[in-house]
Amino acid sequence: MSRRALLTVLLLCSVSLIAQNRPAPTKTEVAPGIVMFATPSYGDVGLDGNSIAVVTRDGVLVFDTNGTPAAAAAVLAEIRTLTNQPVRWIVNSHWHWDHWYGTETYQRAFPDVRIVAHEKTRALMMGPALEFNRPGLETMLPAYLKSLEQRAATNAALKATLDEDRFFLDQKTHVRHTFPDVTFNDRLGIDLGERHVEVLNYGRAVTPGDAFVYLPKEKVLLIGDLIVNPVTFALSGYPTEWLHALERIDALDVDTIVTGHGPPLHDKQLLRATIDVFRVLLRDGKAAKEKGLTADQAKDAIFPGLHDLMVSITGDVPAVNGAFKQQLVDWYLHRVYDELDGPLSDAIAAIPPQ
Ligand SMILES: [Zn+2]
């Protein structure tokens, strides 16, 4: 066996060894040859974004690469059961770790893979995003693990969670951050095999440089975290531009929307309900600020009026209602207030205090 062949075998072994550390992801074929992978959470400390493989006769495009190399390896093991074609393109939707920390797995397996992100996302990944994650990795998560270790010492039921949490911290600490080598501003067309893929940005939305993928022939939209099923995560977003981006997306001819988290959607109901929530929060948030209310007072004043819209999104499940109130209403309203105070920068905003 040549040295190169031996190296390839060793590499594949190491990928499948890593994959064995994670349960197989669930897979959903959202259109012929377009498969969404969802991975289980890491104990009680982390969640991956969805990862989507677009298979063609000349290679595979992967949209988002999970939050750890091990999760990406588990997804890659599934992709290998679908096709012998190499992964030629990766698109990372935005800078949040749960959508790109697994990229190294693909680059090791396919050294020629091209990695695409918006130009602002690449800039954030290369510095500010890593700084944003640092306190969690170096201080908060280790402290949490210590407290969990103490509780697990007298409660065996916590042992499995503790192992998962340790694994997560180990993965994130040792990840080799793998940055995009192809950037775009508002549009990048990729022709791969029989498919045409549009990588698009419609302005600042959940982050300064969101990338989403539109397959016009297949009428499939891979939307990243521009909306999340069921509740959109509105931390550090750009309220007015985000609404405009969703309005433009609503005009696209689409049968299936794959969100950054949660099951795929086969209509625009959640997209439109989220748009309606944004409109109410922008309008009523502005009025509340003019009346002199703080953002938190505005939330309490506006929230009851959102009840019917909330139920249409959450199905009135209490825990999901709670997420709706905090992650969508509270965080979006704080950014509405920030925006009214002056133009928002591309810097990552702090999490509002609870
Ligand atoms: Zn996410």
PDB file of N, CA and C in Angstrom, residues 95-98 100-101 124-125 127-142 169 172 175 177 348:
ATOM      1  N   TRP A  95     -21.898  33.076  11.909  1.00  0.00           N
ATOM      2  CA  TRP A  95     -20.730  32.847  12.766  1.00  0.00           C
ATOM      3  C   TRP A  95     -21.008  32.045  14.032  1.00  0.00           C
ATOM      4  N   HIS A  96     -22.261  31.772  14.376  1.00  0.00           N
ATOM      5  CA  HIS A  96     -22.539  31.019  15.607  1.00  0.00           C
ATOM      6  C   HIS A  96     -21.887  29.640  15.528  1.00  0.00           C
ATOM      7  N   TRP A  97     -21.197  29.241  16.604  1.00  0.00           N
ATOM      8  CA  TRP A  97     -20.368  28.031  16.587  1.00  0.00           C
ATOM      9  C   TRP A  97     -21.108  26.785  16.143  1.00  0.00           C
ATOM     10  N   ASP A  98     -22.413  26.726  16.477  1.00  0.00           N
ATOM     11  CA  ASP A  98     -23.157  25.491  16.219  1.00  0.00           C
ATOM     12  C   ASP A  98     -23.407  25.237  14.735  1.00  0.00           C
ATOM     13  N   TRP A 100     -20.647  25.912  12.388  1.00  0.00           N
ATOM     14  CA  TRP A 100     -19.404  25.834  11.593  1.00  0.00           C
ATOM     15  C   TRP A 100     -18.218  25.184  12.295  1.00  0.00           C
ATOM     16  N   TYR A 101     -18.331  24.839  13.589  1.00  0.00           N
ATOM     17  CA  TYR A 101     -17.152  24.279  14.260  1.00  0.00           C
ATOM     18  C   TYR A 101     -16.813  22.860  13.786  1.00  0.00           C
ATOM     19  N   LEU A 124     -15.883  37.920  11.173  1.00  0.00           N
ATOM     20  CA  LEU A 124     -16.300  37.647  12.555  1.00  0.00           C
ATOM     21  C   LEU A 124     -15.727  36.325  13.051  1.00  0.00           C
ATOM     22  N   MET A 125     -15.735  35.303  12.175  1.00  0.00           N
ATOM     23  CA  MET A 125     -15.209  33.986  12.571  1.00  0.00           C
ATOM     24  C   MET A 125     -13.735  34.069  12.952  1.00  0.00           C
ATOM     25  N   GLY A 127     -12.056  36.305  14.478  1.00  0.00           N
ATOM     26  CA  GLY A 127     -11.652  37.017  15.694  1.00  0.00           C
ATOM     27  C   GLY A 127     -12.792  37.179  16.683  1.00  0.00           C
ATOM     28  N   PRO A 128     -13.716  38.101  16.386  1.00  0.00           N
ATOM     29  CA  PRO A 128     -14.760  38.420  17.376  1.00  0.00           C
ATOM     30  C   PRO A 128     -15.578  37.209  17.840  1.00  0.00           C
ATOM     31  N   ALA A 129     -15.878  36.276  16.933  1.00  0.00           N
ATOM     32  CA  ALA A 129     -16.692  35.113  17.327  1.00  0.00           C
ATOM     33  C   ALA A 129     -15.928  34.265  18.335  1.00  0.00           C
ATOM     34  N   LEU A 130     -14.622  34.124  18.123  1.00  0.00           N
ATOM     35  CA  LEU A 130     -13.816  33.290  19.030  1.00  0.00           C
ATOM     36  C   LEU A 130     -13.725  33.972  20.396  1.00  0.00           C
ATOM     37  N   GLU A 131     -13.591  35.297  20.374  1.00  0.00           N
ATOM     38  CA  GLU A 131     -13.555  36.044  21.642  1.00  0.00           C
ATOM     39  C   GLU A 131     -14.896  35.929  22.370  1.00  0.00           C
ATOM     40  N   PHE A 132     -15.975  36.003  21.601  1.00  0.00           N
ATOM     41  CA  PHE A 132     -17.318  35.908  22.199  1.00  0.00           C
ATOM     42  C   PHE A 132     -17.489  34.567  22.902  1.00  0.00           C
ATOM     43  N   ASN A 133     -16.911  33.501  22.319  1.00  0.00           N
ATOM     44  CA  ASN A 133     -17.064  32.157  22.887  1.00  0.00           C
ATOM     45  C   ASN A 133     -16.100  31.884  24.045  1.00  0.00           C
ATOM     46  N   ARG A 134     -15.044  32.691  24.149  1.00  0.00           N
ATOM     47  CA  ARG A 134     -13.962  32.375  25.091  1.00  0.00           C
ATOM     48  C   ARG A 134     -14.413  32.283  26.552  1.00  0.00           C
ATOM     49  N   PRO A 135     -15.177  33.271  27.076  1.00  0.00           N
ATOM     50  CA  PRO A 135     -15.556  33.163  28.502  1.00  0.00           C
ATOM     51  C   PRO A 135     -16.362  31.895  28.802  1.00  0.00           C
ATOM     52  N   GLY A 136     -17.208  31.508  27.879  1.00  0.00           N
ATOM     53  CA  GLY A 136     -17.993  30.286  28.067  1.00  0.00           C
ATOM     54  C   GLY A 136     -17.102  29.060  28.152  1.00  0.00           C
ATOM     55  N   LEU A 137     -16.130  28.987  27.251  1.00  0.00           N
ATOM     56  CA  LEU A 137     -15.268  27.807  27.186  1.00  0.00           C
ATOM     57  C   LEU A 137     -14.251  27.764  28.314  1.00  0.00           C
ATOM     58  N   GLU A 138     -13.736  28.954  28.690  1.00  0.00           N
ATOM     59  CA  GLU A 138     -12.636  28.970  29.651  1.00  0.00           C
ATOM     60  C   GLU A 138     -13.112  29.094  31.090  1.00  0.00           C
ATOM     61  N   THR A 139     -14.297  29.654  31.295  1.00  0.00           N
ATOM     62  CA  THR A 139     -14.740  29.919  32.660  1.00  0.00           C
ATOM     63  C   THR A 139     -16.094  29.282  32.975  1.00  0.00           C
ATOM     64  N   MET A 140     -17.125  29.677  32.193  1.00  0.00           N
ATOM     65  CA  MET A 140     -18.484  29.302  32.597  1.00  0.00           C
ATOM     66  C   MET A 140     -18.727  27.789  32.482  1.00  0.00           C
ATOM     67  N   LEU A 141     -18.344  27.216  31.348  1.00  0.00           N
ATOM     68  CA  LEU A 141     -18.598  25.781  31.157  1.00  0.00           C
ATOM     69  C   LEU A 141     -17.775  24.925  32.127  1.00  0.00           C
ATOM     70  N   PRO A 142     -16.468  25.206  32.316  1.00  0.00           N
ATOM     71  CA  PRO A 142     -15.718  24.433  33.320  1.00  0.00           C
ATOM     72  C   PRO A 142     -16.320  24.562  34.724  1.00  0.00           C
ATOM     73  N   LEU A 169     -17.151  19.872  25.947  1.00  0.00           N
ATOM     74  CA  LEU A 169     -16.098  20.838  26.263  1.00  0.00           C
ATOM     75  C   LEU A 169     -14.782  20.427  25.604  1.00  0.00           C
ATOM     76  N   LYS A 172     -14.979  21.212  21.832  1.00  0.00           N
ATOM     77  CA  LYS A 172     -14.924  22.641  21.502  1.00  0.00           C
ATOM     78  C   LYS A 172     -13.569  23.248  21.840  1.00  0.00           C
ATOM     79  N   VAL A 175     -11.103  22.059  18.897  1.00  0.00           N
ATOM     80  CA  VAL A 175     -11.487  22.240  17.498  1.00  0.00           C
ATOM     81  C   VAL A 175     -10.407  23.041  16.759  1.00  0.00           C
ATOM     82  N   HIS A 177     -10.235  25.629  14.206  1.00  0.00           N
ATOM     83  CA  HIS A 177     -11.150  26.545  13.513  1.00  0.00           C
ATOM     84  C   HIS A 177     -10.771  26.613  12.043  1.00  0.00           C
ATOM     85  N   ILE A 348     -20.567  42.189  17.720  1.00  0.00           N
ATOM     86  CA  ILE A 348     -21.489  41.249  18.372  1.00  0.00           C
ATOM     87  C   ILE A 348     -22.006  41.881  19.655  1.00  0.00           C
TER      88      ILE A 348
END
